C-alpha positions as protocol buffer text, in pm:
chain_id: "A"
residue {
  index: 1
  type: MET
  ca { x: -392 y: 79 z: -2629 }
}
residue {
  index: 2
  type: LEU
  ca { x: -511 y: 106 z: -2279 }
}
residue {
  index: 3
  type: HIS
  ca { x: -469 y: -319 z: -2323 }
}
residue {
  index: 4
  type: LEU
  ca { x: -86 y: -282 z: -2440 }
}
residue {
  index: 5
  type: ALA
  ca { x: -39 y: -26 z: -2137 }
}
residue {
  index: 6
  type: ALA
  ca { x: -178 y: -301 z: -1927 }
}
residue {
  index: 7
  type: PHE
  ca { x: 15 y: -563 z: -2064 }
}
residue {
  index: 8
  type: ILE
  ca { x: 373 y: -361 z: -2068 }
}
residue {
  index: 9
  type: PHE
  ca { x: 275 y: -261 z: -1672 }
}
residue {
  index: 10
  type: GLY
  ca { x: 242 y: -616 z: -1579 }
}
residue {
  index: 11
  type: ALA
  ca { x: 554 y: -753 z: -1758 }
}
residue {
  index: 12
  type: LEU
  ca { x: 750 y: -466 z: -1599 }
}
residue {
  index: 13
  type: ALA
  ca { x: 598 y: -540 z: -1217 }
}
residue {
  index: 14
  type: GLY
  ca { x: 658 y: -927 z: -1358 }
}
residue {
  index: 15
  type: SER
  ca { x: 1044 y: -857 z: -1343 }
}
residue {
  index: 16
  type: PHE
  ca { x: 1002 y: -735 z: -1016 }
}
residue {
  index: 17
  type: LEU
  ca { x: 844 y: -1035 z: -867 }
}
residue {
  index: 18
  type: ASN
  ca { x: 1105 y: -1222 z: -1005 }
}
residue {
  index: 19
  type: VAL
  ca { x: 1338 y: -1098 z: -820 }
}
residue {
  index: 20
  type: CYS
  ca { x: 1135 y: -1099 z: -496 }
}
residue {
  index: 21
  type: ILE
  ca { x: 1085 y: -1461 z: -535 }
}
residue {
  index: 22
  type: LEU
  ca { x: 1480 y: -1578 z: -573 }
}
residue {
  index: 23
  type: ARG
  ca { x: 1543 y: -1327 z: -278 }
}
residue {
  index: 24
  type: ILE
  ca { x: 1290 y: -1365 z: -7 }
}
residue {
  index: 25
  type: PRO
  ca { x: 1330 y: -1695 z: 46 }
}
residue {
  index: 26
  type: SER
  ca { x: 1747 y: -1613 z: 173 }
}
residue {
  index: 27
  type: GLY
  ca { x: 1643 y: -1282 z: 355 }
}
residue {
  index: 28
  type: ASP
  ca { x: 1830 y: -1074 z: 60 }
}
residue {
  index: 29
  type: SER
  ca { x: 1700 y: -714 z: -12 }
}
residue {
  index: 30
  type: ILE
  ca { x: 1490 y: -737 z: -297 }
}
residue {
  index: 31
  type: VAL
  ca { x: 1618 y: -321 z: -384 }
}
residue {
  index: 32
  type: SER
  ca { x: 2005 y: -372 z: -366 }
}
residue {
  index: 33
  type: PRO
  ca { x: 2211 y: -494 z: -517 }
}
residue {
  index: 34
  type: PRO
  ca { x: 2069 y: -441 z: -877 }
}
residue {
  index: 35
  type: SER
  ca { x: 2011 y: -767 z: -1084 }
}
residue {
  index: 36
  type: HIS
  ca { x: 2318 y: -983 z: -1184 }
}
residue {
  index: 37
  type: CYS
  ca { x: 2402 y: -1322 z: -1304 }
}
residue {
  index: 38
  type: PRO
  ca { x: 2382 y: -1558 z: -1005 }
}
residue {
  index: 39
  type: LYS
  ca { x: 2721 y: -1710 z: -1135 }
}
residue {
  index: 40
  type: CYS
  ca { x: 2924 y: -1474 z: -1297 }
}
residue {
  index: 41
  type: LYS
  ca { x: 2795 y: -1204 z: -1041 }
}
residue {
  index: 42
  type: ALA
  ca { x: 2816 y: -948 z: -1349 }
}
residue {
  index: 43
  type: ALA
  ca { x: 2560 y: -686 z: -1346 }
}
residue {
  index: 44
  type: ILE
  ca { x: 2296 y: -684 z: -1583 }
}
residue {
  index: 45
  type: ALA
  ca { x: 2294 y: -377 z: -1828 }
}
residue {
  index: 46
  type: PHE
  ca { x: 1949 y: -200 z: -1864 }
}
residue {
  index: 47
  type: TYR
  ca { x: 1928 y: -323 z: -2256 }
}
residue {
  index: 48
  type: ASP
  ca { x: 1938 y: -710 z: -2118 }
}
residue {
  index: 49
  type: ASN
  ca { x: 1695 y: -632 z: -1844 }
}
residue {
  index: 50
  type: VAL
  ca { x: 1389 y: -557 z: -2069 }
}
residue {
  index: 51
  type: PRO
  ca { x: 1078 y: -773 z: -1978 }
}
residue {
  index: 52
  type: LEU
  ca { x: 1034 y: -1092 z: -2198 }
}
residue {
  index: 53
  type: LEU
  ca { x: 1207 y: -930 z: -2469 }
}
residue {
  index: 54
  type: SER
  ca { x: 1597 y: -978 z: -2364 }
}
residue {
  index: 55
  type: TYR
  ca { x: 1542 y: -1323 z: -2224 }
}
residue {
  index: 56
  type: LEU
  ca { x: 1417 y: -1392 z: -2615 }
}
residue {
  index: 57
  type: ILE
  ca { x: 1688 y: -1221 z: -2763 }
}
residue {
  index: 58
  type: LEU
  ca { x: 1949 y: -1365 z: -2535 }
}
residue {
  index: 59
  type: ARG
  ca { x: 1808 y: -1676 z: -2559 }
}
residue {
  index: 60
  type: GLY
  ca { x: 1796 y: -1729 z: -2196 }
}
residue {
  index: 61
  type: GLN
  ca { x: 2141 y: -1717 z: -2118 }
}
residue {
  index: 62
  type: CYS
  ca { x: 2343 y: -1415 z: -1944 }
}
residue {
  index: 63
  type: ARG
  ca { x: 2576 y: -1203 z: -2164 }
}
residue {
  index: 64
  type: SER
  ca { x: 2883 y: -1251 z: -1992 }
}
residue {
  index: 65
  type: CYS
  ca { x: 2864 y: -1618 z: -1896 }
}
residue {
  index: 66
  type: SER
  ca { x: 2655 y: -1797 z: -2133 }
}
residue {
  index: 67
  type: VAL
  ca { x: 2484 y: -1969 z: -1842 }
}
residue {
  index: 68
  type: ARG
  ca { x: 2144 y: -2084 z: -1858 }
}
residue {
  index: 69
  type: ILE
  ca { x: 1853 y: -1874 z: -1720 }
}
residue {
  index: 70
  type: SER
  ca { x: 1607 y: -1997 z: -1557 }
}
residue {
  index: 71
  type: PRO
  ca { x: 1285 y: -2011 z: -1816 }
}
residue {
  index: 72
  type: ARG
  ca { x: 1120 y: -1919 z: -1472 }
}
residue {
  index: 73
  type: TYR
  ca { x: 1185 y: -1551 z: -1520 }
}
residue {
  index: 74
  type: PHE
  ca { x: 1055 y: -1548 z: -1838 }
}
residue {
  index: 75
  type: VAL
  ca { x: 717 y: -1726 z: -1726 }
}
residue {
  index: 76
  type: VAL
  ca { x: 673 y: -1512 z: -1407 }
}
residue {
  index: 77
  type: GLU
  ca { x: 675 y: -1216 z: -1619 }
}
residue {
  index: 78
  type: LEU
  ca { x: 429 y: -1318 z: -1942 }
}
residue {
  index: 79
  type: LEU
  ca { x: 206 y: -1479 z: -1650 }
}
residue {
  index: 80
  type: THR
  ca { x: 213 y: -1111 z: -1463 }
}
residue {
  index: 81
  type: ALA
  ca { x: 159 y: -951 z: -1784 }
}
residue {
  index: 82
  type: LEU
  ca { x: -116 y: -1158 z: -1885 }
}
residue {
  index: 83
  type: LEU
  ca { x: -340 y: -1150 z: -1553 }
}
residue {
  index: 84
  type: ALA
  ca { x: -304 y: -755 z: -1585 }
}
residue {
  index: 85
  type: LEU
  ca { x: -412 y: -748 z: -1907 }
}
residue {
  index: 86
  type: ALA
  ca { x: -707 y: -988 z: -1785 }
}
residue {
  index: 87
  type: LEU
  ca { x: -763 y: -780 z: -1478 }
}
residue {
  index: 88
  type: TYR
  ca { x: -802 y: -439 z: -1684 }
}
residue {
  index: 89
  type: ASP
  ca { x: -1043 y: -628 z: -1937 }
}
residue {
  index: 90
  type: ARG
  ca { x: -1292 y: -687 z: -1645 }
}
residue {
  index: 91
  type: PHE
  ca { x: -1225 y: -396 z: -1424 }
}
residue {
  index: 92
  type: GLY
  ca { x: -1058 y: -120 z: -1617 }
}
residue {
  index: 93
  type: PHE
  ca { x: -828 y: 96 z: -1482 }
}
residue {
  index: 94
  type: GLY
  ca { x: -967 y: 193 z: -1120 }
}
residue {
  index: 95
  type: PHE
  ca { x: -924 y: 105 z: -751 }
}
residue {
  index: 96
  type: SER
  ca { x: -1043 y: -240 z: -838 }
}
residue {
  index: 97
  type: PHE
  ca { x: -771 y: -297 z: -1058 }
}
residue {
  index: 98
  type: PHE
  ca { x: -529 y: -123 z: -819 }
}
residue {
  index: 99
  type: MET
  ca { x: -634 y: -365 z: -522 }
}
residue {
  index: 100
  type: SER
  ca { x: -667 y: -733 z: -745 }
}
residue {
  index: 101
  type: PHE
  ca { x: -311 y: -657 z: -884 }
}
residue {
  index: 102
  type: VAL
  ca { x: -143 y: -609 z: -583 }
}
residue {
  index: 103
  type: PHE
  ca { x: -312 y: -897 z: -446 }
}
residue {
  index: 104
  type: VAL
  ca { x: -228 y: -1143 z: -767 }
}
residue {
  index: 105
  type: GLY
  ca { x: 139 y: -1007 z: -740 }
}
residue {
  index: 106
  type: ALA
  ca { x: 138 y: -1132 z: -398 }
}
residue {
  index: 107
  type: LEU
  ca { x: -29 y: -1494 z: -526 }
}
residue {
  index: 108
  type: ILE
  ca { x: 224 y: -1507 z: -763 }
}
residue {
  index: 109
  type: VAL
  ca { x: 532 y: -1458 z: -525 }
}
residue {
  index: 110
  type: ILE
  ca { x: 384 y: -1684 z: -282 }
}
residue {
  index: 111
  type: SER
  ca { x: 315 y: -1968 z: -529 }
}
residue {
  index: 112
  type: PHE
  ca { x: 630 y: -1977 z: -700 }
}
residue {
  index: 113
  type: ILE
  ca { x: 844 y: -1959 z: -361 }
}
residue {
  index: 114
  type: ASP
  ca { x: 658 y: -2253 z: -243 }
}
residue {
  index: 115
  type: LEU
  ca { x: 724 y: -2435 z: -557 }
}
residue {
  index: 116
  type: ASP
  ca { x: 1065 y: -2380 z: -488 }
}
residue {
  index: 117
  type: VAL
  ca { x: 1163 y: -2399 z: -127 }
}
residue {
  index: 118
  type: ARG
  ca { x: 819 y: -2528 z: 60 }
}
residue {
  index: 119
  type: ILE
  ca { x: 754 y: -2245 z: 213 }
}
residue {
  index: 120
  type: VAL
  ca { x: 469 y: -1969 z: 244 }
}
residue {
  index: 121
  type: PRO
  ca { x: 692 y: -1632 z: 348 }
}
residue {
  index: 122
  type: ASP
  ca { x: 552 y: -1479 z: 672 }
}
residue {
  index: 123
  type: VAL
  ca { x: 686 y: -1185 z: 522 }
}
residue {
  index: 124
  type: ILE
  ca { x: 420 y: -1117 z: 249 }
}
residue {
  index: 125
  type: SER
  ca { x: 119 y: -1353 z: 403 }
}
residue {
  index: 126
  type: LEU
  ca { x: 122 y: -1134 z: 720 }
}
residue {
  index: 127
  type: PRO
  ca { x: 144 y: -755 z: 573 }
}
residue {
  index: 128
  type: GLY
  ca { x: -77 y: -907 z: 316 }
}
residue {
  index: 129
  type: ILE
  ca { x: -365 y: -962 z: 569 }
}
residue {
  index: 130
  type: VAL
  ca { x: -317 y: -613 z: 700 }
}
residue {
  index: 131
  type: VAL
  ca { x: -304 y: -426 z: 370 }
}
residue {
  index: 132
  type: GLY
  ca { x: -612 y: -646 z: 196 }
}
residue {
  index: 133
  type: LEU
  ca { x: -865 y: -533 z: 520 }
}
residue {
  index: 134
  type: ALA
  ca { x: -704 y: -150 z: 506 }
}
residue {
  index: 135
  type: LEU
  ca { x: -759 y: -168 z: 102 }
}
residue {
  index: 136
  type: SER
  ca { x: -1122 y: -310 z: 154 }
}
residue {
  index: 137
  type: VAL
  ca { x: -1193 y: -25 z: 421 }
}
residue {
  index: 138
  type: ALA
  ca { x: -1042 y: 269 z: 137 }
}
residue {
  index: 139
  type: GLY
  ca { x: -1232 y: 81 z: -159 }
}
residue {
  index: 140
  type: TYR
  ca { x: -1573 y: 87 z: 36 }
}
residue {
  index: 141
  type: PHE
  ca { x: -1594 y: 466 z: 59 }
}
residue {
  index: 142
  type: LEU
  ca { x: -1415 y: 538 z: -243 }
}
residue {
  index: 143
  type: ILE
  ca { x: -1632 y: 311 z: -482 }
}
residue {
  index: 144
  type: SER
  ca { x: -1948 y: 372 z: -259 }
}
residue {
  index: 145
  type: GLY
  ca { x: -1995 y: 22 z: -155 }
}
residue {
  index: 146
  type: GLU
  ca { x: -1896 y: -354 z: -179 }
}
residue {
  index: 147
  type: SER
  ca { x: -1816 y: -445 z: -568 }
}
residue {
  index: 148
  type: ALA
  ca { x: -1726 y: -777 z: -744 }
}
residue {
  index: 149
  type: VAL
  ca { x: -1345 y: -805 z: -605 }
}
residue {
  index: 150
  type: VAL
  ca { x: -1348 y: -533 z: -314 }
}
residue {
  index: 151
  type: PRO
  ca { x: -1507 y: -672 z: -8 }
}
residue {
  index: 152
  type: SER
  ca { x: -1702 y: -450 z: 259 }
}
residue {
  index: 153
  type: PRO
  ca { x: -1456 y: -401 z: 546 }
}
residue {
  index: 154
  type: VAL
  ca { x: -1711 y: -662 z: 769 }
}
residue {
  index: 155
  type: SER
  ca { x: -1697 y: -914 z: 479 }
}
residue {
  index: 156
  type: SER
  ca { x: -1285 y: -881 z: 505 }
}
residue {
  index: 157
  type: LEU
  ca { x: -1234 y: -921 z: 883 }
}
residue {
  index: 158
  type: LEU
  ca { x: -1482 y: -1216 z: 832 }
}
residue {
  index: 159
  type: GLY
  ca { x: -1258 y: -1329 z: 584 }
}
residue {
  index: 160
  type: ILE
  ca { x: -962 y: -1358 z: 807 }
}
residue {
  index: 161
  type: LEU
  ca { x: -1140 y: -1512 z: 1081 }
}
residue {
  index: 162
  type: VAL
  ca { x: -1294 y: -1771 z: 846 }
}
residue {
  index: 163
  type: GLY
  ca { x: -986 y: -1836 z: 603 }
}
residue {
  index: 164
  type: GLY
  ca { x: -739 y: -1854 z: 895 }
}
residue {
  index: 165
  type: GLY
  ca { x: -972 y: -2015 z: 1154 }
}
residue {
  index: 166
  type: PHE
  ca { x: -1111 y: -2293 z: 919 }
}
residue {
  index: 167
  type: LEU
  ca { x: -755 y: -2419 z: 829 }
}
residue {
  index: 168
  type: LEU
  ca { x: -610 y: -2405 z: 1151 }
}
residue {
  index: 169
  type: ALA
  ca { x: -929 y: -2603 z: 1254 }
}
residue {
  index: 170
  type: THR
  ca { x: -896 y: -2876 z: 1009 }
}
residue {
  index: 171
  type: ALA
  ca { x: -502 y: -2866 z: 1059 }
}
residue {
  index: 172
  type: TRP
  ca { x: -569 y: -2960 z: 1408 }
}
residue {
  index: 173
  type: ILE
  ca { x: -788 y: -3268 z: 1351 }
}
residue {
  index: 174
  type: TYR
  ca { x: -628 y: -3379 z: 1091 }
}
residue {
  index: 175
  type: GLU
  ca { x: -277 y: -3391 z: 1292 }
}
residue {
  index: 176
  type: LYS
  ca { x: -480 y: -3545 z: 1594 }
}
residue {
  index: 177
  type: ILE
  ca { x: -655 y: -3818 z: 1373 }
}
residue {
  index: 178
  type: THR
  ca { x: -323 y: -3940 z: 1198 }
}
residue {
  index: 179
  type: GLY
  ca { x: -56 y: -3805 z: 1412 }
}
residue {
  index: 180
  type: VAL
  ca { x: 90 y: -3599 z: 1101 }
}
residue {
  index: 181
  type: GLU
  ca { x: 102 y: -3276 z: 1019 }
}
residue {
  index: 182
  type: GLY
  ca { x: -127 y: -3215 z: 738 }
}
residue {
  index: 183
  type: MET
  ca { x: -108 y: -2802 z: 653 }
}
residue {
  index: 184
  type: GLY
  ca { x: 147 y: -2580 z: 745 }
}
residue {
  index: 185
  type: GLY
  ca { x: 63 y: -2240 z: 934 }
}
residue {
  index: 186
  type: GLY
  ca { x: 189 y: -2062 z: 613 }
}
residue {
  index: 187
  type: ASP
  ca { x: -108 y: -2231 z: 446 }
}
residue {
  index: 188
  type: ILE
  ca { x: -332 y: -2096 z: 695 }
}
residue {
  index: 189
  type: LYS
  ca { x: -178 y: -1713 z: 696 }
}
residue {
  index: 190
  type: LEU
  ca { x: -192 y: -1732 z: 301 }
}
residue {
  index: 191
  type: LEU
  ca { x: -617 y: -1808 z: 323 }
}
residue {
  index: 192
  type: ALA
  ca { x: -639 y: -1523 z: 585 }
}
residue {
  index: 193
  type: MET
  ca { x: -474 y: -1316 z: 330 }
}
residue {
  index: 194
  type: ILE
  ca { x: -692 y: -1443 z: 57 }
}
residue {
  index: 195
  type: GLY
  ca { x: -989 y: -1360 z: 286 }
}
residue {
  index: 196
  type: ALA
  ca { x: -893 y: -1001 z: 382 }
}
residue {
  index: 197
  type: PHE
  ca { x: -847 y: -906 z: 25 }
}
residue {
  index: 198
  type: LEU
  ca { x: -1186 y: -1108 z: -135 }
}
residue {
  index: 199
  type: GLY
  ca { x: -1396 y: -1129 z: 144 }
}
residue {
  index: 200
  type: TRP
  ca { x: -1527 y: -1427 z: 313 }
}
residue {
  index: 201
  type: GLN
  ca { x: -1755 y: -1557 z: 44 }
}
residue {
  index: 202
  type: SER
  ca { x: -1435 y: -1624 z: -134 }
}
residue {
  index: 203
  type: ILE
  ca { x: -1331 y: -1855 z: 88 }
}
residue {
  index: 204
  type: PRO
  ca { x: -1556 y: -2188 z: 30 }
}
residue {
  index: 205
  type: LEU
  ca { x: -1513 y: -2162 z: -351 }
}
residue {
  index: 206
  type: THR
  ca { x: -1127 y: -2105 z: -299 }
}
residue {
  index: 207
  type: LEU
  ca { x: -1078 y: -2393 z: -78 }
}
residue {
  index: 208
  type: PHE
  ca { x: -1332 y: -2651 z: -287 }
}
residue {
  index: 209
  type: PHE
  ca { x: -1103 y: -2553 z: -637 }
}
residue {
  index: 210
  type: ALA
  ca { x: -808 y: -2580 z: -433 }
}
residue {
  index: 211
  type: SER
  ca { x: -873 y: -2928 z: -312 }
}
residue {
  index: 212
  type: LEU
  ca { x: -1011 y: -3079 z: -611 }
}
residue {
  index: 213
  type: VAL
  ca { x: -731 y: -2981 z: -810 }
}
residue {
  index: 214
  type: GLY
  ca { x: -485 y: -3068 z: -569 }
}
residue {
  index: 215
  type: SER
  ca { x: -617 y: -3410 z: -512 }
}
residue {
  index: 216
  type: ILE
  ca { x: -636 y: -3449 z: -922 }
}
residue {
  index: 217
  type: VAL
  ca { x: -237 y: -3358 z: -933 }
}
residue {
  index: 218
  type: GLY
  ca { x: -150 y: -3538 z: -634 }
}
residue {
  index: 219
  type: ILE
  ca { x: -311 y: -3843 z: -740 }
}
residue {
  index: 220
  type: GLY
  ca { x: -159 y: -3834 z: -1071 }
}
residue {
  index: 221
  type: CYS
  ca { x: 187 y: -3777 z: -892 }
}
residue {
  index: 222
  type: MET
  ca { x: 128 y: -4076 z: -690 }
}
residue {
  index: 223
  type: LEU
  ca { x: 46 y: -4287 z: -937 }
}
residue {
  index: 224
  type: ALA
  ca { x: 324 y: -4123 z: -1145 }
}
residue {
  index: 225
  type: THR
  ca { x: 587 y: -4182 z: -878 }
}
residue {
  index: 226
  type: GLY
  ca { x: 486 y: -4480 z: -699 }
}
residue {
  index: 227
  type: ALA
  ca { x: 539 y: -4233 z: -358 }
}
residue {
  index: 228
  type: GLY
  ca { x: 184 y: -4312 z: -203 }
}
residue {
  index: 229
  type: ARG
  ca { x: 66 y: -4149 z: 84 }
}
residue {
  index: 230
  type: ARG
  ca { x: 462 y: -4006 z: 128 }
}
residue {
  index: 231
  type: LEU
  ca { x: 413 y: -3791 z: -107 }
}
residue {
  index: 232
  type: ALA
  ca { x: 374 y: -3410 z: -18 }
}
residue {
  index: 233
  type: LEU
  ca { x: 281 y: -3138 z: -256 }
}
residue {
  index: 234
  type: PRO
  ca { x: 275 y: -2774 z: -164 }
}
residue {
  index: 235
  type: PHE
  ca { x: -68 y: -2659 z: -148 }
}
residue {
  index: 236
  type: ALA
  ca { x: -20 y: -2278 z: -164 }
}
residue {
  index: 237
  type: PRO
  ca { x: 0 y: -2265 z: -533 }
}
residue {
  index: 238
  type: PHE
  ca { x: -351 y: -2445 z: -545 }
}
residue {
  index: 239
  type: LEU
  ca { x: -522 y: -2161 z: -290 }
}
residue {
  index: 240
  type: CYS
  ca { x: -340 y: -1925 z: -488 }
}
residue {
  index: 241
  type: SER
  ca { x: -569 y: -2048 z: -793 }
}
residue {
  index: 242
  type: GLY
  ca { x: -872 y: -2099 z: -608 }
}
residue {
  index: 243
  type: ALA
  ca { x: -845 y: -1732 z: -538 }
}
residue {
  index: 244
  type: LEU
  ca { x: -774 y: -1606 z: -915 }
}
residue {
  index: 245
  type: LEU
  ca { x: -1075 y: -1811 z: -1029 }
}
residue {
  index: 246
  type: PHE
  ca { x: -1290 y: -1637 z: -753 }
}
residue {
  index: 247
  type: ILE
  ca { x: -1129 y: -1328 z: -896 }
}
residue {
  index: 248
  type: PHE
  ca { x: -1259 y: -1367 z: -1247 }
}
residue {
  index: 249
  type: PHE
  ca { x: -1577 y: -1576 z: -1220 }
}
residue {
  index: 250
  type: GLY
  ca { x: -1650 y: -1553 z: -846 }
}
residue {
  index: 251
  type: GLU
  ca { x: -1956 y: -1346 z: -883 }
}
residue {
  index: 252
  type: GLU
  ca { x: -2079 y: -1571 z: -1205 }
}
residue {
  index: 253
  type: LEU
  ca { x: -2042 y: -1887 z: -959 }
}
residue {
  index: 254
  type: ILE
  ca { x: -2244 y: -1739 z: -679 }
}
residue {
  index: 255
  type: GLN
  ca { x: -2520 y: -1608 z: -870 }
}
residue {
  index: 256
  type: PHE
  ca { x: -2527 y: -1953 z: -1070 }
}
residue {
  index: 257
  type: TYR
  ca { x: -2502 y: -2150 z: -741 }
}
residue {
  index: 258
  type: MET
  ca { x: -2783 y: -1923 z: -583 }
}
residue {
  index: 259
  type: LEU
  ca { x: -3065 y: -1973 z: -909 }
}
residue {
  index: 260
  type: ARG
  ca { x: -3016 y: -2335 z: -876 }
}
residue {
  index: 261
  type: ASN
  ca { x: -3102 y: -2373 z: -505 }
}
């Protein structure tokens, strides 16, 4: 029963995240006006705004004008629901679940916005750095020490400095050598936010996974499109994927590495 509650909670949150993904890039309010069709502007009734189910019942169309609704809405709601379920299964309901879900929600919004418009919104990453550090302080006392997902305040602060500082140095060196900006400031702030929520230990694994998967996807896209070095892929989704990997498998991967060395 609690697993179902976690899934429903995640789907409801995913519906709100869709609003954030749509409105934040344009600077619109995320609370008003109420949800409406982007084409005919008709308000969406409450019975047509049920996460996951409404999209399936309406077959991905607006009830008023029958315009096609992007499948992204369904994907985000399902992804958020599944991640909420996975977080509950790993941590149960408690502070670790709350902190990690807030973080995961931010990662989802950042990833889809970067895929859409190629920006990492400061309105999420900068407050996220502060929130991550504040939650690490609160969690350190509430759960009596550092846990697998809640870092100590010191680890969180080091994560901000290491995460943001490493990418800043890398971007500066790359630009000096090639004359091309290789990494945006948004990615630097995002990695600092990841460090704030997960601690400094998360930075190497996040960067390794993001670079590995990003390189594979990038090479595949270059071969498929023939774009060569001109191809520019958004890096934030890969960083976010690396952070998710750390949440669910970071402790095990660190222990495996320590045992092998």
